[in-house]
Amino acid sequence: VPELPEVETIARGLDRRVSGDTIESVWIGSRKQPLKSPADVIALTLAGKRIMRVHRVGKHIVFDLEGEAQTGKRTRSGQPRPAASRQRSDRRRSVAQAAQWVVHLGMSGRMVVSEPATAIRKHTHLIAKLDSRRELRFIDPRMFGKLSVHPGGFDPGGVEPLEVSREHFVALFRGRKTPIKSALLNQKLLRGVGNIYADESLFRAGIGPRRRAAAITQERLGKLHAAVREVLLEAIALGGSSISDYVDADGEQGLFQLEHRVYGREAEPCLVCGTAIRRLVLAGRSSHYCPTCQK
DNA sequence: ATACCGACCTGTCAGC
DNA sequence: TGCTGACAGGTCGGTA
């Protein structure tokens, strides 16, 4: 489902609904795929914690938790301490360092806030019961999503497309022979841009998806910088793109799919010049572009 | 070091 | 009706 605008929308919705609430207990299903941290570490880290804030980093939803941050840390001897002693000693340094719970939704993941009476959907992998009696549920049919906890800070690398300066943005692509579309999707460079917004940004900047990044002029890359910002900000304002089943934390659909100019429009006329939009497979992903407007 | 390509999963939809 | 294959908003590891 989610690229930067969808994750931003979901994170804002979650922040509004669960910030200040405390996680009372955690149930984790038996499927291991979505877990990047061991299940017991996730459960131990979340249980009893107050959610201070929910925000977005790249395509990740980040829950800032109040309290102990050293879960899973081993003693000098390398042996894990008993849970009881771990809790006691960690609570003392809880003020200094807060743990983060990080959720990546993958292709099909959802985080929803539900009333306890709401039926538990198939493919629910985690339920966090909150003090308010509501539940945070992580649902992910394809299991490409990832759940992890980070005692210290979480840093996935890459720069935020909405924060990076034009100069820094241009420098990201210097010397890269990879197609510009692949570079845009590389989360170690720019974090948060996915297939839809890469295609839409390249269209607005007039750049063909296969152009080698290093071969694009600085001026044109400057246009791309502006296009990426513009597309992401418009999409956030419209609550993201709902292609098949994406909904935000309140169950509302996004509207940006109505503004797509190339994505999902193969064979339809370009809205600028009328040429049929083409689709090609690049780095295993569908890429949509106008052969006339994009060079 | 860099860059494609399949693998990881389930669900849906078009075509036969 | 059902079967098959293509495809889906993402990332990772192996291989060239």
Coordinates of C-alpha atoms (C1' of nucleotides) in Angstrom, one line a residue:
Chain A
V1 CA 0.0 0.0 0.0
P2 CA 2.0 2.8 1.3
E3 CA 4.5 5.3 0.1
L4 CA 5.4 8.5 1.9
P5 CA 2.1 10.3 1.6
E6 CA 0.1 7.3 2.7
V7 CA 2.4 6.6 5.7
E8 CA 2.3 10.3 6.6
T9 CA -1.5 10.2 6.6
I10 CA -1.6 7.0 8.6
A11 CA 1.0 8.3 11.1
R12 CA -0.9 11.5 11.6
G13 CA -4.1 9.7 12.2
L14 CA -2.5 7.3 14.7
D15 CA -0.9 10.2 16.5
R16 CA -4.2 11.9 16.9
R17 CA -5.9 8.8 18.2
V18 CA -3.4 7.0 20.3
S19 CA -0.8 9.5 21.6
G20 CA -0.9 9.6 25.3
D21 CA -2.4 6.2 25.5
T22 CA -0.5 3.4 27.2
I23 CA 0.0 -0.1 25.8
E24 CA -1.3 -2.5 28.4
S25 CA -0.5 -5.8 26.8
V26 CA 0.6 -7.2 23.5
W27 CA -0.5 -10.3 21.5
I28 CA 1.7 -11.5 18.7
G29 CA 0.7 -14.1 16.2
S30 CA 2.8 -17.1 15.3
R31 CA 3.9 -16.0 11.8
K32 CA 7.5 -14.9 11.9
Q33 CA 7.8 -13.1 8.6
P34 CA 6.6 -9.6 9.8
L35 CA 8.9 -9.6 12.8
K36 CA 12.3 -8.0 12.5
S37 CA 12.9 -8.1 16.2
P38 CA 12.1 -11.3 18.2
A39 CA 8.5 -11.5 19.4
D40 CA 9.4 -11.6 23.1
V41 CA 11.6 -8.5 22.7
I42 CA 8.8 -6.6 20.9
A43 CA 6.2 -7.7 23.5
L44 CA 8.5 -6.8 26.4
T45 CA 9.4 -3.4 24.9
L46 CA 5.9 -2.4 24.2
A47 CA 4.1 -3.6 27.3
G48 CA 3.4 -0.9 29.9
K49 CA 4.7 1.9 27.7
R50 CA 3.0 5.2 27.1
I51 CA 2.9 6.3 23.4
M52 CA 4.3 9.8 23.3
R53 CA 4.0 10.5 19.6
V54 CA 3.5 8.7 16.3
H55 CA 5.3 10.0 13.3
R56 CA 6.8 9.0 9.9
V57 CA 10.4 8.4 8.9
G58 CA 10.6 7.4 5.2
K59 CA 8.0 4.7 4.8
H60 CA 8.2 3.7 8.4
I61 CA 5.6 4.5 11.1
V62 CA 7.5 5.3 14.3
F63 CA 5.9 5.2 17.8
D64 CA 8.0 7.1 20.4
L65 CA 7.6 5.3 23.6
E66 CA 8.1 6.6 27.1
G67 CA 10.2 4.6 29.4
E68 CA 12.9 1.9 29.4
A69 CA 15.0 1.7 26.4
Q70 CA 17.4 -1.1 27.0
T71 CA 15.3 -4.1 26.2
G72 CA 17.3 -7.0 25.0
K73 CA 20.5 -5.6 26.1
R74 CA 22.8 -8.2 27.6
T75 CA 25.0 -8.0 30.7
R76 CA 28.8 -7.8 30.4
S77 CA 28.9 -11.6 30.7
G78 CA 26.8 -11.9 27.6
Q79 CA 24.0 -13.5 29.4
P80 CA 20.5 -12.1 29.2
R81 CA 19.3 -10.9 32.6
P82 CA 16.1 -12.3 34.1
A83 CA 13.1 -10.3 32.9
A84 CA 12.3 -9.0 36.4
S85 CA 15.7 -7.5 37.0
R86 CA 15.8 -6.1 33.5
Q87 CA 12.6 -4.2 34.1
R88 CA 13.7 -2.9 37.4
S89 CA 17.1 -1.6 36.4
D90 CA 15.9 -0.2 33.1
R91 CA 13.1 1.8 34.5
R92 CA 15.6 3.9 36.3
R93 CA 17.3 5.1 33.1
S94 CA 14.0 5.4 31.3
V95 CA 14.0 9.2 31.3
A96 CA 17.2 9.5 29.4
Q97 CA 16.5 7.3 26.4
A98 CA 13.2 6.3 24.9
A99 CA 12.6 3.2 22.8
Q100 CA 10.9 3.4 19.4
W101 CA 8.5 0.9 17.9
V102 CA 8.9 0.9 14.1
V103 CA 6.3 -0.5 11.7
H104 CA 6.8 -0.9 8.0
L105 CA 3.6 -1.7 6.2
G106 CA 5.3 -3.4 3.2
M107 CA 2.8 -3.8 0.4
S108 CA -0.4 -4.8 2.2
G109 CA 0.1 -3.8 5.8
R110 CA -2.4 -1.8 7.9
M111 CA -2.4 -0.4 11.3
V112 CA -5.9 0.2 12.7
V113 CA -7.4 1.4 15.9
S114 CA -10.3 -0.9 16.8
E115 CA -12.8 -1.4 19.5
P116 CA -12.3 -4.7 21.3
A117 CA -15.6 -6.0 20.0
T118 CA -14.6 -5.5 16.4
A119 CA -14.0 -8.8 14.7
I120 CA -10.4 -9.7 14.3
R121 CA -9.6 -9.8 10.6
K122 CA -7.7 -12.6 8.9
H123 CA -3.9 -11.9 8.7
T124 CA -3.8 -10.0 12.0
H125 CA -0.3 -10.4 13.4
L126 CA -0.2 -8.1 16.4
I127 CA -2.7 -6.6 18.8
A128 CA -1.7 -4.1 21.4
K129 CA -4.4 -3.5 24.0
L130 CA -4.5 0.1 25.2
D131 CA -5.5 1.5 28.5
S132 CA -8.3 3.3 26.8
R133 CA -9.7 -0.2 26.0
R134 CA -9.2 0.3 22.3
E135 CA -6.7 -1.9 20.4
L136 CA -4.0 -1.2 17.9
R137 CA -4.0 -3.9 15.3
F138 CA -1.4 -4.8 12.7
I139 CA -2.9 -6.6 9.7
D140 CA -0.8 -7.8 6.8
P141 CA -2.0 -10.4 4.3
R142 CA 1.2 -10.6 2.2
M143 CA 3.5 -10.3 5.2
F144 CA 6.0 -8.0 3.5
G145 CA 5.5 -5.7 6.5
K146 CA 8.1 -5.4 9.3
L147 CA 7.8 -4.9 13.0
S148 CA 10.8 -3.9 15.1
V149 CA 11.8 -2.1 18.2
H150 CA 14.8 0.1 18.6
P151 CA 16.2 0.8 22.1
G152 CA 18.1 3.8 20.9
G153 CA 17.3 5.9 17.9
F154 CA 16.0 4.6 14.6
D155 CA 17.8 5.7 11.5
P156 CA 17.0 3.9 8.2
G157 CA 19.5 6.1 6.2
G158 CA 18.7 8.2 3.2
V159 CA 17.3 11.8 3.3
E160 CA 13.7 13.0 3.6
P161 CA 12.5 14.2 0.2
L162 CA 10.5 17.0 1.8
E163 CA 13.5 18.3 3.8
V164 CA 16.4 17.8 1.5
S165 CA 17.8 21.0 -0.1
R166 CA 18.0 21.3 -3.9
E167 CA 21.8 21.1 -3.8
H168 CA 21.9 18.0 -1.7
F169 CA 19.2 16.4 -3.9
V170 CA 21.2 17.1 -7.0
A171 CA 24.3 15.6 -5.4
L172 CA 22.5 12.4 -4.6
F173 CA 22.6 11.4 -8.2
R174 CA 26.1 12.5 -9.1
G175 CA 28.0 9.7 -10.8
R176 CA 25.2 7.2 -10.7
K177 CA 24.8 5.2 -13.9
T178 CA 21.6 3.6 -12.7
P179 CA 18.3 4.7 -14.4
I180 CA 16.8 7.7 -12.6
K181 CA 13.7 5.8 -11.7
S182 CA 15.8 3.2 -9.9
A183 CA 17.7 5.9 -8.1
L184 CA 14.4 7.5 -6.9
L185 CA 13.3 4.2 -5.5
N186 CA 16.6 3.6 -3.6
Q187 CA 15.7 4.2 0.0
K188 CA 19.3 4.7 1.0
L189 CA 19.4 7.8 -1.1
L190 CA 15.9 9.3 -0.8
R191 CA 13.5 7.7 1.8
G192 CA 9.8 7.5 1.1
V193 CA 9.4 7.7 -2.6
G194 CA 7.8 4.6 -4.1
N195 CA 6.6 3.4 -7.5
I196 CA 3.6 5.8 -7.9
Y197 CA 5.3 8.9 -6.8
A198 CA 8.5 8.2 -8.7
D199 CA 6.5 7.9 -11.9
E200 CA 4.4 11.0 -11.2
S201 CA 7.5 13.0 -10.3
L202 CA 9.4 12.0 -13.4
F203 CA 6.4 13.0 -15.6
R204 CA 6.1 16.4 -14.0
A205 CA 9.9 16.9 -14.4
G206 CA 9.8 15.7 -18.0
I207 CA 12.4 13.0 -17.5
G208 CA 12.2 9.5 -19.0
P209 CA 12.4 6.7 -16.4
R210 CA 15.4 5.0 -18.1
R211 CA 17.6 8.1 -18.3
R212 CA 20.9 7.5 -16.5
A213 CA 20.9 9.6 -13.4
A214 CA 24.4 10.9 -14.0
A215 CA 23.5 12.0 -17.5
I216 CA 20.8 14.4 -16.3
T217 CA 21.6 18.1 -16.1
Q218 CA 21.7 19.9 -12.7
E219 CA 19.0 22.1 -14.0
R220 CA 16.7 19.2 -14.8
L221 CA 17.5 17.5 -11.5
G222 CA 16.5 20.8 -9.9
K223 CA 13.1 20.5 -11.7
L224 CA 12.9 16.9 -10.4
H225 CA 13.5 18.1 -6.8
A226 CA 10.6 20.5 -7.1
A227 CA 8.4 17.9 -8.8
V228 CA 9.0 15.4 -6.0
R229 CA 8.1 17.9 -3.4
E230 CA 5.1 19.1 -5.3
V231 CA 3.7 15.6 -5.9
L232 CA 4.3 14.5 -2.3
L233 CA 2.8 17.6 -0.8
E234 CA -0.3 17.4 -3.0
A235 CA -0.7 13.7 -2.2
I236 CA -0.4 14.3 1.5
A237 CA -3.0 17.1 1.3
L238 CA -5.4 14.6 -0.4
G239 CA -4.7 11.8 2.1
G240 CA -2.6 9.6 -0.2
S241 CA -3.6 7.4 -3.1
S242 CA -6.1 4.6 -2.7
I243 CA -5.6 2.1 -5.5
S244 CA -7.4 -0.9 -4.2
D245 CA -7.8 -1.1 -0.5
Y246 CA -5.6 1.6 1.2
V247 CA -7.4 3.4 4.0
D248 CA -6.0 5.7 6.7
A249 CA -6.2 5.2 10.4
D250 CA -9.8 6.4 10.4
G251 CA -10.8 4.1 7.5
E252 CA -10.9 6.9 5.0
Q253 CA -9.7 6.5 1.5
G254 CA -7.2 8.8 -0.1
L255 CA -8.0 10.9 -3.2
F256 CA -4.7 11.4 -4.9
Q257 CA -5.3 8.5 -7.3
L258 CA -7.7 11.0 -9.1
E259 CA -4.7 13.2 -9.7
H260 CA -2.4 10.5 -11.2
R261 CA -1.2 11.6 -14.6
V262 CA 0.7 8.5 -15.7
Y263 CA 0.6 5.8 -13.0
G264 CA -2.0 3.2 -13.9
R265 CA -2.9 5.0 -17.1
E266 CA -1.2 2.8 -19.7
A267 CA -2.6 3.3 -23.2
E268 CA -4.7 6.3 -22.0
P269 CA -3.9 9.7 -23.6
C270 CA -1.3 12.0 -21.9
L271 CA -3.2 14.8 -20.3
V272 CA -0.7 17.3 -21.7
C273 CA -0.1 16.1 -25.3
G274 CA -2.5 13.3 -26.0
T275 CA 0.2 10.6 -26.7
A276 CA -0.7 7.2 -25.3
I277 CA 0.9 6.6 -22.0
R278 CA 3.4 3.7 -22.1
R279 CA 4.3 1.1 -19.5
L280 CA 7.7 -0.7 -19.2
V281 CA 9.2 -2.9 -16.6
L282 CA 12.2 -1.4 -14.9
A283 CA 14.0 -3.0 -12.0
G284 CA 11.1 -5.3 -11.8
R285 CA 8.5 -2.5 -11.3
S286 CA 6.0 -1.1 -13.7
S287 CA 7.0 2.3 -15.0
H288 CA 4.5 4.6 -16.6
Y289 CA 5.5 7.5 -18.8
C290 CA 4.6 9.7 -21.7
P291 CA 7.1 9.1 -24.5
T292 CA 6.5 12.6 -25.9
C293 CA 6.7 14.7 -22.7
Q294 CA 9.5 12.7 -21.0
K295 CA 13.0 12.6 -22.5
Chain B
dA1 C1' 31.2 -1.6 -5.4
dT2 C1' 27.2 -1.6 -8.3
dA3 C1' 23.0 -3.3 -10.6
dC4 C1' 19.6 -6.3 -12.2
dC5 C1' 16.4 -10.4 -10.8
dG6 C1' 14.1 -13.6 -8.3
dA7 C1' 12.2 -14.5 -3.8
dC8 C1' 9.4 -13.5 -0.2
dC9 C1' 3.6 -13.9 0.4
dT10 C1' -1.6 -13.6 -0.4
dG11 C1' -5.3 -11.8 -3.0
dT12 C1' -7.7 -10.3 -7.1
dC13 C1' -8.9 -10.0 -11.7
dA14 C1' -8.9 -11.1 -16.7
dG15 C1' -9.1 -14.7 -19.9
dC16 C1' -10.0 -19.2 -21.3
Chain C
dT1 C1' -17.5 -22.9 -12.2
dG2 C1' -12.8 -23.2 -11.9
dC3 C1' -8.1 -23.1 -13.5
dT4 C1' -3.9 -20.3 -14.8
dG5 C1' -1.2 -16.4 -15.2
dA6 C1' -0.2 -11.7 -14.6
dC7 C1' 0.0 -8.3 -11.4
dA8 C1' 0.0 -5.4 -6.9
dG9 C1' 1.7 0.7 -3.2
dG10 C1' 8.2 -2.9 -1.0
dT11 C1' 12.6 -4.7 0.2
dC12 C1' 16.3 -8.3 0.5
dG13 C1' 19.9 -11.4 -0.9
dG14 C1' 22.2 -13.7 -4.4
dT15 C1' 24.7 -13.3 -8.6
dA16 C1' 26.9 -11.1 -12.6

